[in-house]
Structures are given as structure tokens and as C-alpha cells.
Coordinates of C-alpha atoms in Angstrom, one line a residue:
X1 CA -8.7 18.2 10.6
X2 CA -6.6 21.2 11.1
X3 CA -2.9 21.6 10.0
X4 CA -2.1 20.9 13.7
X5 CA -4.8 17.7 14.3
X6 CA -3.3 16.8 10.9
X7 CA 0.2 16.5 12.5
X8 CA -1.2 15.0 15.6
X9 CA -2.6 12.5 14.2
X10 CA 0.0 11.1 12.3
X11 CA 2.5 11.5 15.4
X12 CA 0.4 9.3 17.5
X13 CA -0.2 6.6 14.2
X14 CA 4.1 6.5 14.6
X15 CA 4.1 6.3 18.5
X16 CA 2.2 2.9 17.9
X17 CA 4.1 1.5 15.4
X18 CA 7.1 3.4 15.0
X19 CA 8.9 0.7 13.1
X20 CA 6.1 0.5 10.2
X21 CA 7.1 -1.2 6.9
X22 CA 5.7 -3.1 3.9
X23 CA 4.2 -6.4 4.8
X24 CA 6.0 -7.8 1.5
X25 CA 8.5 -9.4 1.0
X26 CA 11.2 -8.7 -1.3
X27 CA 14.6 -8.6 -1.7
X28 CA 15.4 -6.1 -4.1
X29 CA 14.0 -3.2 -6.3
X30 CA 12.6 -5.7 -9.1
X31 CA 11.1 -8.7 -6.6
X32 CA 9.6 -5.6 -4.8
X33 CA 7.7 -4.4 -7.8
X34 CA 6.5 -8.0 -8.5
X35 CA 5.3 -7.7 -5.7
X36 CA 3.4 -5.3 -5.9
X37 CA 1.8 -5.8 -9.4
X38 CA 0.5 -8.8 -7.6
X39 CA -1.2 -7.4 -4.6
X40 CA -3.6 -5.9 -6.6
X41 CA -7.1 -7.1 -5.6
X42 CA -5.4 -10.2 -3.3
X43 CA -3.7 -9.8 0.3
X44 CA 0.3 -9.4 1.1
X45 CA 0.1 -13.0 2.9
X46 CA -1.6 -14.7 -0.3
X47 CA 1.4 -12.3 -2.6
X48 CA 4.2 -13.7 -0.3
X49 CA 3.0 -17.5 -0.1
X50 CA 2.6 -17.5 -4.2
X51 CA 6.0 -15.4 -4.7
X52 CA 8.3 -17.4 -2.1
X53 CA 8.6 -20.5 -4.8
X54 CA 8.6 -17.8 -7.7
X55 CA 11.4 -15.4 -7.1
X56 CA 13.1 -18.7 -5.7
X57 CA 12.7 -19.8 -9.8
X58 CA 13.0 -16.3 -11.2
X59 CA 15.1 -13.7 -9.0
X60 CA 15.4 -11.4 -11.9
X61 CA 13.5 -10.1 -15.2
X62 CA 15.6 -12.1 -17.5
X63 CA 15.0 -15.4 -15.3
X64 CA 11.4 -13.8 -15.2
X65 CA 11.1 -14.1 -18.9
X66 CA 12.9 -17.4 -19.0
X67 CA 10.4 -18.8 -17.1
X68 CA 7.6 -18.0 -19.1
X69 CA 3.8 -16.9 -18.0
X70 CA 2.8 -20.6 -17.5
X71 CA 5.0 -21.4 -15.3
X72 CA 4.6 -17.9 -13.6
X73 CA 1.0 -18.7 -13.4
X74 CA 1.6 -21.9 -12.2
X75 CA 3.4 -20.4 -9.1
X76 CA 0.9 -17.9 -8.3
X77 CA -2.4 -19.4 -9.0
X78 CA -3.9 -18.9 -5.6
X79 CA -3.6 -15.0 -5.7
X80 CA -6.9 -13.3 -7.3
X81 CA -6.9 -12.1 -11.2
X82 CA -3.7 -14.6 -11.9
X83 CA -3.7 -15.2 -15.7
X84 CA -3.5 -11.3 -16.2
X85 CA -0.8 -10.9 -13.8
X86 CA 1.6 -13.5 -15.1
X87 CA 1.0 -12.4 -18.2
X88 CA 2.0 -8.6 -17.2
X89 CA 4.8 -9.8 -15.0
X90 CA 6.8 -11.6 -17.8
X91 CA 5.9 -9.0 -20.6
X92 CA 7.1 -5.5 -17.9
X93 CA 10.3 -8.2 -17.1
X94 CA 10.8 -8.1 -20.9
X95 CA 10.4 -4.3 -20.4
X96 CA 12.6 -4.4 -17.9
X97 CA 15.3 -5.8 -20.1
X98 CA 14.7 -4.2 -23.7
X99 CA 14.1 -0.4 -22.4
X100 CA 15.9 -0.4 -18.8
X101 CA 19.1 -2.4 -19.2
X102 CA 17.2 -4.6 -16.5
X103 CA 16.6 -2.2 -13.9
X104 CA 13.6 -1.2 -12.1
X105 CA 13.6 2.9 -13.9
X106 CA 13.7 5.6 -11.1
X107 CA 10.8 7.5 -12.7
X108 CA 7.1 7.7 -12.6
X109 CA 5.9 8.2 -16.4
X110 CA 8.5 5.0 -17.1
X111 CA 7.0 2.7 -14.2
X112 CA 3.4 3.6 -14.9
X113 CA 4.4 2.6 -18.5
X114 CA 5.0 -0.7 -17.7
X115 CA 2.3 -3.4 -17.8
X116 CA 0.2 -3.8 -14.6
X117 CA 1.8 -1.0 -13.3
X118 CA -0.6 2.3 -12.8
X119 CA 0.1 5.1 -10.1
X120 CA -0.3 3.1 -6.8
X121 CA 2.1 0.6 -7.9
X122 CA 4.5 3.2 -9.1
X123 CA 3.6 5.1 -5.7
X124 CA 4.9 2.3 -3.8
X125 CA 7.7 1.4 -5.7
X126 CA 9.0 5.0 -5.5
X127 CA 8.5 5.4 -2.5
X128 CA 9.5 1.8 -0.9
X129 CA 12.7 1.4 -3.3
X130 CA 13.5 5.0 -4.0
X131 CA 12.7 6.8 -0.6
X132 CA 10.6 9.3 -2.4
X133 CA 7.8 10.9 -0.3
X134 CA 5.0 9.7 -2.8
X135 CA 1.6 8.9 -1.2
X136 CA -0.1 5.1 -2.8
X137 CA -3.6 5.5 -2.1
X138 CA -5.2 2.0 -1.9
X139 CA -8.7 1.8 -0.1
X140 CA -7.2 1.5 2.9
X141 CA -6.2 4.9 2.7
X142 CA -9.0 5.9 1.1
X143 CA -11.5 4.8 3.3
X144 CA -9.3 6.2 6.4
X145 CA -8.5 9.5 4.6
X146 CA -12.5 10.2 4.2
X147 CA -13.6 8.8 7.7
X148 CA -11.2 10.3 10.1
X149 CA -11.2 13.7 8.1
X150 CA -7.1 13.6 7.5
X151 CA -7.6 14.1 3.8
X152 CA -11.4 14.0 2.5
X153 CA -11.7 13.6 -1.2
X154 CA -13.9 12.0 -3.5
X155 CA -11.1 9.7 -5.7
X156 CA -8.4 8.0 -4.8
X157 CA -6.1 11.2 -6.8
X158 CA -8.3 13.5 -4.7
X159 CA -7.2 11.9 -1.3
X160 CA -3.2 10.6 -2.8
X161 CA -3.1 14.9 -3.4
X162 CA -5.1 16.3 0.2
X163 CA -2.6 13.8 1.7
X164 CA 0.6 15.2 0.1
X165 CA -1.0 18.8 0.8
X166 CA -1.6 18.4 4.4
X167 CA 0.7 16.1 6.1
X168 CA 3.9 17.8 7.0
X169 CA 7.0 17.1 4.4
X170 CA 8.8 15.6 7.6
X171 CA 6.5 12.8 7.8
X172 CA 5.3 12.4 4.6
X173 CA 7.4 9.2 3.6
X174 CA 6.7 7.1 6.3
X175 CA 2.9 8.2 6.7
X176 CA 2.0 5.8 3.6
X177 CA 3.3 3.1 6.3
X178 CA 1.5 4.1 9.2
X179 CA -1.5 4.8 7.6
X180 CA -2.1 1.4 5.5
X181 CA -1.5 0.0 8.3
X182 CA -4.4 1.6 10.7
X183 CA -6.6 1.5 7.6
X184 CA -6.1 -2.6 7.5
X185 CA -6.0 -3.6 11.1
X186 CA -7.6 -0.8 13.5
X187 CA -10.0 1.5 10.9
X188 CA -11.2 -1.4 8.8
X189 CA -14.1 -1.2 6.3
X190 CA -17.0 -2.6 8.3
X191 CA -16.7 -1.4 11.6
X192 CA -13.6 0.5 13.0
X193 CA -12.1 -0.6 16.3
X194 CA -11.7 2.9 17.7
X195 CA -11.5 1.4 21.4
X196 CA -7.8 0.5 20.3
X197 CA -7.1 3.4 18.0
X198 CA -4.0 5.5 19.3
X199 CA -5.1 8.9 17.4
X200 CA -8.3 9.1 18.4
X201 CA -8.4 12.2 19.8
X202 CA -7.6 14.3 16.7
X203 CA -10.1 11.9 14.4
X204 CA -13.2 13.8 13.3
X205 CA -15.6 10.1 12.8
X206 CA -18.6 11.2 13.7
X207 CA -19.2 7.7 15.2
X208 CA -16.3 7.2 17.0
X209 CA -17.1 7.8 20.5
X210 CA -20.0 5.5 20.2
X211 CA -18.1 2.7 18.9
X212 CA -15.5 3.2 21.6
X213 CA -18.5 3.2 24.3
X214 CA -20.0 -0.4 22.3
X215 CA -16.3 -1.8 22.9
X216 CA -15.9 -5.3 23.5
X217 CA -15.5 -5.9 26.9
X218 CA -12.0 -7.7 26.7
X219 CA -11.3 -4.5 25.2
X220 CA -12.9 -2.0 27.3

């Protein structure tokens, strides 16, 4: 895509959804990245059934600690890869506490330093908690940054750096919003639904007018 396309496209991703926002819930800095430590590899509805009944028991890294990673597990045993993340969650809480005074630190090298925590999470975090214009890359964004042409690159780093290169400083905040978003509902892995996609015009899929033309009928 152009500059202009570029700009385009994520206009009419807004227009759609204009009030786009983590499908997480949270209530602060520290249940926020919890929650996002656990998405890894599971959905946000599995991450917010498991953490409902935790945060209720541990609201904070101290109570996190407190609580210990088998009774963490215990709570979140349904999400994918579960014994690892209890077992980070209570040791970045104890983080939290010996090296941050108990607060989530406003600063990349510090998050990614904490247990479970790479650059996605720390993405997120920044830019969720912190309003920074940071770009998390999940496959989601991935897959969407390669098909549609927005930002084509080869790793996830390639596409997190086309995407703060190309879309306009204005609009990059929000962007990581809107664009999850279309990724997980409208230009999903298997087959996109392009007959509902609100930037279509500006999307460079070679396949796109064909899918739009194979529509379901109800959708037509």
C-alpha cells in the first residue's frame, strides 16, 4: 500500500469500530499485565473466565505472591501452557515488589525483564496502560499486516517496525486496536470474510474480490 492507501485503510478500520479496545479485562496497570502474560497462546474469553476468581483472590503482586503458584494454577487451569504461567506470574509479582516498589515500571527494557514478559506483552502494556504509540504484533497482525499489504515483513519485528513506519503518528495508538481486531474477526487465518470488510478498497489481497464474489448469500 501507499502512504495514502496506508492512511485509508486504517480510517475506514476506525469508521467500523471507532470505539475499539482490549477484549481484557482488567482493572488496573498490574491486573492488565496479568492479563496479558496469560493470553499467550489461549483466547481473551478463556484469560477473563480463569482471571475473574483470581484477581478476585489476588488484586495485587503482594496478594499475587501470597497466594502462591498452586493456587494460581489452580485458578487458571483451563487456559493453555498454565503451570509456566503461574509460575511466572507469582515470580514477575515478586519482581514487582523487590525491584518496582510494587508498580507495573513505565519502561520497556524493565517489563521485558520480567518473567513471561517479551516485547508484545510489554507492547501492550505500554501501550494499553501507558498510552504510548507502541505496535504488539501478535499473528493477528501478522497475518493481516502480510495479506492486505499495510506492512509486509517476514517476522513479527519486521511487520511491529513497517507498521510504526507507515501508519501516520496520529493513528498509530489506536491502530493496534483496530487492527487485532479485523485480524481476529473479519481477516481471520483460514479464509477472510472480505464480503464484510470495511477497507476493502485500499487492501492489496490478491484474492479478495474473489472471496467477496463466493460470499455467502446471507451476506451477499
Amino acid at each position: 500500500m501507499t502512504r495514502a492507501e496506508v492512511r485509508t485503510f486504517i480510517e475506514q478500520l476506525a469508521a467500523a469500530n471507532p470505539e475499539a479496545r482490549s477484549e481484557l479485562n482488567f482493572v488496573d496497570d498490574f491486573t492488565l499485565l496479568v492479563s496479558v502474560v496469560l493470553s499467550a497462546q489461549a483466547t481473551d474469553a478463556s484469560v477473563n473466565r480463569a482471571t475473574a476468581g483470581l484477581f478476585t483472590d489476588a488484586p495485587d503482586p503482594a496478594a499475587m505472591v501470597a497466594l502462591g503458584e498452586e493456587k494460581v494454577g489452580a485458578h487458571i487451569r483451563s487456559i493453555g501452557l498454565w503451570r509456566t504461567k503461574a509460575r511466572n506470574v507469582v515470580a514477575l509479582s515478586q519482581q514487582l515488589l523487590d525491584r518496582f516498589g510494587g508498580m507495573v515500571p513505565h519502561d520497556r527494557t524493565a517489563l521485558e525483564s520480567l518473567p513471561g514478559v517479551g516485547r508484545k506483552t510489554a507492547n501492550v502494556v505500554m501501550n494499553i496502560a501507558f498510552g504510548d504509540s507502541t505496535m504488539a504484533v501478535d499473528t493477528h497482525i501478522f497475518r493481516l499486516g502480510n495479506r492486505t499489504g499495510l506492512a509486509p515483513g517476514t517476522t513479527p519485528r519486521a511487520v511491529e517496525e513497517q507498521l510504526v513506519k507507515r501508519i501516520p503518528a496520529d493513528m498509530l495508538r489506536p491502530a493496534h486496536h483496530w487492527l487485532i481486531l479485523q485480524g481476529r474477526y473479519v481477516c481471520k487465518a483460514r479464509k477472510p470474510e472480505c464480503w464484510r470488510c470495511p477497507a476493502f478498497a485500499p487492501c492489496q489481497y490478491r484474492l479478495k474480490d474473489d472471496i467477496r464474489h463466493d460470499a455467502p448469500t446471507s451476506q451477499a
